[in-house]
Amino acid sequence: MVRVALITGVTGQDGSFLAELLLGKGYEVHGTIRRSSVDFRERIAHLEGQPHFHLHYADMSDSMSLLQVIGLIRPQEIYNLAAQSHVQVSFDAPEFTANVDATGVLRILEAVRLCGLTHSCRIYQASTSELYGKVEQIPQNEDTPFHPYSPYAVAKLYGHWIVREYREAYGMFCCAGILFNHESERRGETFVTRKITLAAARIRQGKQKKLYLGNLSSYRDWGYAKDYVECMWLMLQNIKPEDYVIATGKQHTVREFCRLAFHYVGIELEFVGEGVDEKGVDRRSGEIVVEVSPDFYRPTDVVNLLGDPSKACRELGWNPEKTSFEELVRIMVEADMVKVTAEQVGEHVRTNLTEYLEKGIVK
Ligand code: NAP
Ligand code: F7E
């Protein structure tokens, strides 16, 4: 029997890697997409048209659409990855974030029950290290108290607890992965890691002068997204539904990430000054390439995340050391160097084409 999986948020970073993983394992993969005036399907473009890959319109704020998709495909596994996932944006759009990231989870659970799939469908919920927020213990494990510190984290806390409630109340196989930050060459361009690798590539190629960042001293436990989606799958193959911390067990500051990313493009940075006056200087040219802008400060910021993945290593056989921090930064920088070069080539071709058209060389 071919196993059927539904991924909400398939167009996102994790959704696209997970879809590849499940297709590779022989699953029939269904994903939800949203209507948009522009095409944001670049992460899954290479999967579209494959016979075992299907897309459906559904929105986490719309029970009927979720009920319809779940009732139609009757999945054995649901990976609920859809979310307004940007912490800073959650301060600007707190109600939308709550609707999607909190109530949206409830809509999925209820749809599964209403479709009569209570005991046949396993559900993975994308919980987050942001639940630890204003951290009460370092490192953080499954028993560390939560102290959410943004509208995003508060919404995700509801999602986390409602999954637990449905597991205990109805005996559903639903579990949450408390995932620490995981990044990749497919990471959204406004998250700090991708913002840095893209800027490093652009600055190296003369396409950008400076990079403006917020809190450079924030610590994160950064892993590679491709490794993390394997753990989501492992959690649904487990004997019992349980929640797990997924992390590398190592932490670095935003400043360290920045220094390494620039190093990989051949720019050695020296940081001078403090707070809003701190600057990243190119040692060779003496030019300031990184500056701090308070625009990127958050009303409350989570500054010390370090996960303890021992339970996942022990019980799921997961390896947190598959891709090192250095390797992750290198992968992201290399991909962005290629992307920026391709943009330049495209621009060059376009400029020449306009000139040739004007001169009548190309008709
Ligand atoms: P992402 O790249 O931002 O992807 C989010 C996905 O959710 C996109 O497919 C997006 O669709 C979809 N979505 C947003 N609002 C929706 C709505 N109202 N209805 C339906 N779909 C909606 O996020 P990610 O990094 O892959 O993360 C996946 C999940 O893990 C998220 O729940 C996130 O909160 C959580 N998480 C992420 C991390 C991390 O470090 N990456 C760590 C812990 C937890 P569009 O493409 O149409 O916008
Ligand atoms: O910020 C600091 C910022 O936006 C990381 C999401 O996937 O992981 C992600 O949330 C840190 C913060 O990720 C800039 O203040 C400095 O301390 O890359 P981020 P996040 O907030 O940790 C968690 C686990 C999730 O669940 C979320 O869905 O970097 N920072 N300067 C900056 N952050 C941004 N975005 N931009 C800056 O310029």
mmCIF file of C-alpha atoms and ligand atoms in Angstrom, residues 84-88 127-130 152 156 179-183 187 190-193 195 211-216 218-220 222 254 296-298 301-303 305, ligand 2:
data_model
loop_
_atom_site.group_PDB
_atom_site.id
_atom_site.type_symbol
_atom_site.label_atom_id
_atom_site.label_comp_id
_atom_site.label_asym_id
_atom_site.label_seq_id
_atom_site.Cartn_x
_atom_site.Cartn_y
_atom_site.Cartn_z
ATOM 1 C CA GLN A 84 3.260 32.810 9.707
ATOM 2 C CA SER A 85 6.801 31.913 10.722
ATOM 3 C CA HIS A 86 8.515 35.296 11.046
ATOM 4 C CA VAL A 87 8.926 36.368 14.672
ATOM 5 C CA GLN A 88 9.417 40.068 13.929
ATOM 6 C CA SER A 127 6.624 23.552 17.418
ATOM 7 C CA THR A 128 9.598 25.779 18.046
ATOM 8 C CA SER A 129 12.465 26.701 20.352
ATOM 9 C CA GLU A 130 10.825 30.144 20.523
ATOM 10 C CA TYR A 152 4.548 34.174 17.326
ATOM 11 C CA LYS A 156 2.832 28.429 18.790
ATOM 12 C CA LEU A 179 12.770 22.508 16.481
ATOM 13 C CA PHE A 180 15.592 24.976 17.005
ATOM 14 C CA ASN A 181 16.534 27.297 14.131
ATOM 15 C CA HIS A 182 17.306 25.415 10.956
ATOM 16 C CA GLU A 183 18.490 27.094 7.832
ATOM 17 C CA ARG A 187 15.655 29.866 3.782
ATOM 18 C CA THR A 190 14.477 38.058 5.641
ATOM 19 C CA PHE A 191 15.648 35.557 8.275
ATOM 20 C CA VAL A 192 19.007 36.643 9.631
ATOM 21 C CA THR A 193 21.181 33.820 8.222
ATOM 22 C CA LYS A 195 19.967 37.909 4.842
ATOM 23 C CA LEU A 211 24.361 45.082 5.367
ATOM 24 C CA TYR A 212 22.166 46.439 8.175
ATOM 25 C CA LEU A 213 21.383 44.081 11.059
ATOM 26 C CA GLY A 214 19.738 44.222 14.496
ATOM 27 C CA ASN A 215 20.987 42.384 17.588
ATOM 28 C CA LEU A 216 24.419 40.930 16.722
ATOM 29 C CA SER A 218 21.841 37.022 19.916
ATOM 30 C CA TYR A 219 22.747 33.322 20.296
ATOM 31 C CA ARG A 220 21.103 30.647 18.176
ATOM 32 C CA TRP A 222 21.545 26.662 14.016
ATOM 33 C CA VAL A 254 24.686 36.442 14.810
ATOM 34 C CA PHE A 296 15.729 45.315 13.271
ATOM 35 C CA TYR A 297 15.487 45.298 17.060
ATOM 36 C CA ARG A 298 12.431 43.510 18.450
ATOM 37 C CA ASP A 301 14.056 39.375 21.711
ATOM 38 C CA VAL A 302 15.007 35.787 22.461
ATOM 39 C CA VAL A 303 18.762 35.882 22.916
ATOM 40 C CA LEU A 305 18.888 29.450 22.562
HETATM 41 O O1 F7E B 2 16.351 35.869 13.979
HETATM 42 C C1 F7E B 2 18.508 38.497 15.312
HETATM 43 C C2 F7E B 2 17.069 38.441 15.803
HETATM 44 O O2 F7E B 2 14.565 36.076 12.238
HETATM 45 C C3 F7E B 2 17.390 35.248 14.692
HETATM 46 C C4 F7E B 2 11.950 31.269 12.623
HETATM 47 O O3 F7E B 2 12.193 30.221 11.719
HETATM 48 O O4 F7E B 2 13.554 30.404 14.180
HETATM 49 C C5 F7E B 2 13.210 31.539 13.409
HETATM 50 O O5 F7E B 2 12.984 32.667 14.246
HETATM 51 C C6 F7E B 2 18.050 36.257 15.633
HETATM 52 C C7 F7E B 2 17.069 37.078 16.463
HETATM 53 O O6 F7E B 2 14.974 33.866 13.383
HETATM 54 C C8 F7E B 2 18.539 40.614 12.367
HETATM 55 O O7 F7E B 2 16.806 39.519 16.695
HETATM 56 C C9 F7E B 2 19.700 40.395 14.187
HETATM 57 O O8 F7E B 2 17.540 37.195 17.781
HETATM 58 O O9 F7E B 2 16.582 34.653 11.750
HETATM 59 P P1 F7E B 2 15.601 35.136 12.730
HETATM 60 P P2 F7E B 2 14.142 33.636 14.741
HETATM 61 O O10 F7E B 2 13.515 34.870 15.227
HETATM 62 O O11 F7E B 2 15.060 32.915 15.680
HETATM 63 C C10 F7E B 2 12.570 29.991 15.132
HETATM 64 C C11 F7E B 2 13.071 28.745 15.823
HETATM 65 C C12 F7E B 2 11.223 29.864 14.548
HETATM 66 O O12 F7E B 2 10.403 29.072 15.009
HETATM 67 C C13 F7E B 2 10.802 30.889 13.551
HETATM 68 O O13 F7E B 2 9.740 30.399 12.747
HETATM 69 O O14 F7E B 2 18.758 37.191 14.829
HETATM 70 N N1 F7E B 2 18.729 39.452 14.210
HETATM 71 N N2 F7E B 2 19.602 41.130 13.076
HETATM 72 C C14 F7E B 2 17.993 39.569 13.097
HETATM 73 N N3 F7E B 2 16.942 38.854 12.646
HETATM 74 C C15 F7E B 2 16.419 39.200 11.436
HETATM 75 N N4 F7E B 2 15.392 38.479 10.926
HETATM 76 N N5 F7E B 2 16.924 40.239 10.696
HETATM 77 C C16 F7E B 2 17.982 40.987 11.111
HETATM 78 O O15 F7E B 2 18.411 41.917 10.451
#
